[in-house]
Amino acid sequence: MTKKSIFNPAKPREKFTVAIAGADDSVILDVVEQALALGIADFLLFGRAELIPLQSPNIRIIATKTEQEAAEKAAEAVVNKEADVLMKGNLPTALILKTVLKREYQLREKDLLSHVSVFEIPAYGKPLIVSDVAMNIAPTEKEQIQITHNAIEVARKLGIEKPKVAILSAVEKENPKMQSSVQAAQVTAYFKAFPDSGASVEGPLAFDNAISKTAALHKNIVNDVAGDADILIVPSIEAGNILYKSLVYFAEARVGGIIAGVKVPIIIASRSDSADNKLASLMLTVGMIGK
């Protein structure tokens, strides 16, 4: 029996409109065409109109001259409820985030926004969430706690009622010479003192102990999370970026990425991501907001 993919949700009861900032890109246009064929969304495409040859009653092209203009007009479309979802096209992540965070748009819901990646990995039996790989460079303890809260919320929207969270380091015991292990222990202590509605949080855990029962048992690590994590919280953007790209390029993972902590769905994928993974981000988002 084929395992159901989180990136192939049931067709939503209502169609959503997606505003894409920087849609003048061949990969993005491929994603739009596939989404139109699946009937999951209508589109507002912001970018250089001469580079957007698509024609469909389900799309509207808004010509812009610069990346900044594309980002601002796409964000305004979501603010004005002309679109339900904001998606980054072929422009820098920093630009779209800077635009989204403008005070006048009032799109921020949490004090800290974070990027949440959701992976389907052939070698892992369930979806795996990783955060934060794209926004917060070196999160403090307080920031890592909020990143964890954000990831738990995404997990619940995906139907994971009691997510198991591993706070990663390179070791499984607190070491004063390794700050990530100290912080992982502090974050874990916080969640044990203030439980998050049934989520299990453990750390520090090394990557192998978080996702392999064999590795965890070999080191006599026995808890609810070890070897069976739903969520991995990385210590830094460098660690997250390397893990993300390793899973995609070496483990043949399919991945979707969103921004957590905002009032509207915002899809952020790397410009180097394939059309399939960008479509996965869109499918993931449509599945979450369609519930």
mmCIF file of C-alpha atoms in Angstrom, residues 22 204 246-248 250:
data_model
loop_
_atom_site.group_PDB
_atom_site.id
_atom_site.type_symbol
_atom_site.label_atom_id
_atom_site.label_comp_id
_atom_site.label_asym_id
_atom_site.label_seq_id
_atom_site.Cartn_x
_atom_site.Cartn_y
_atom_site.Cartn_z
ATOM 1 C CA GLY A 22 9.162 37.473 -8.525
ATOM 2 C CA PRO A 204 20.598 17.783 23.938
ATOM 3 C CA SER A 246 22.132 17.019 2.836
ATOM 4 C CA LEU A 247 18.625 15.578 3.135
ATOM 5 C CA VAL A 248 17.614 16.941 -0.266
ATOM 6 C CA PHE A 250 21.880 12.807 -0.452
#
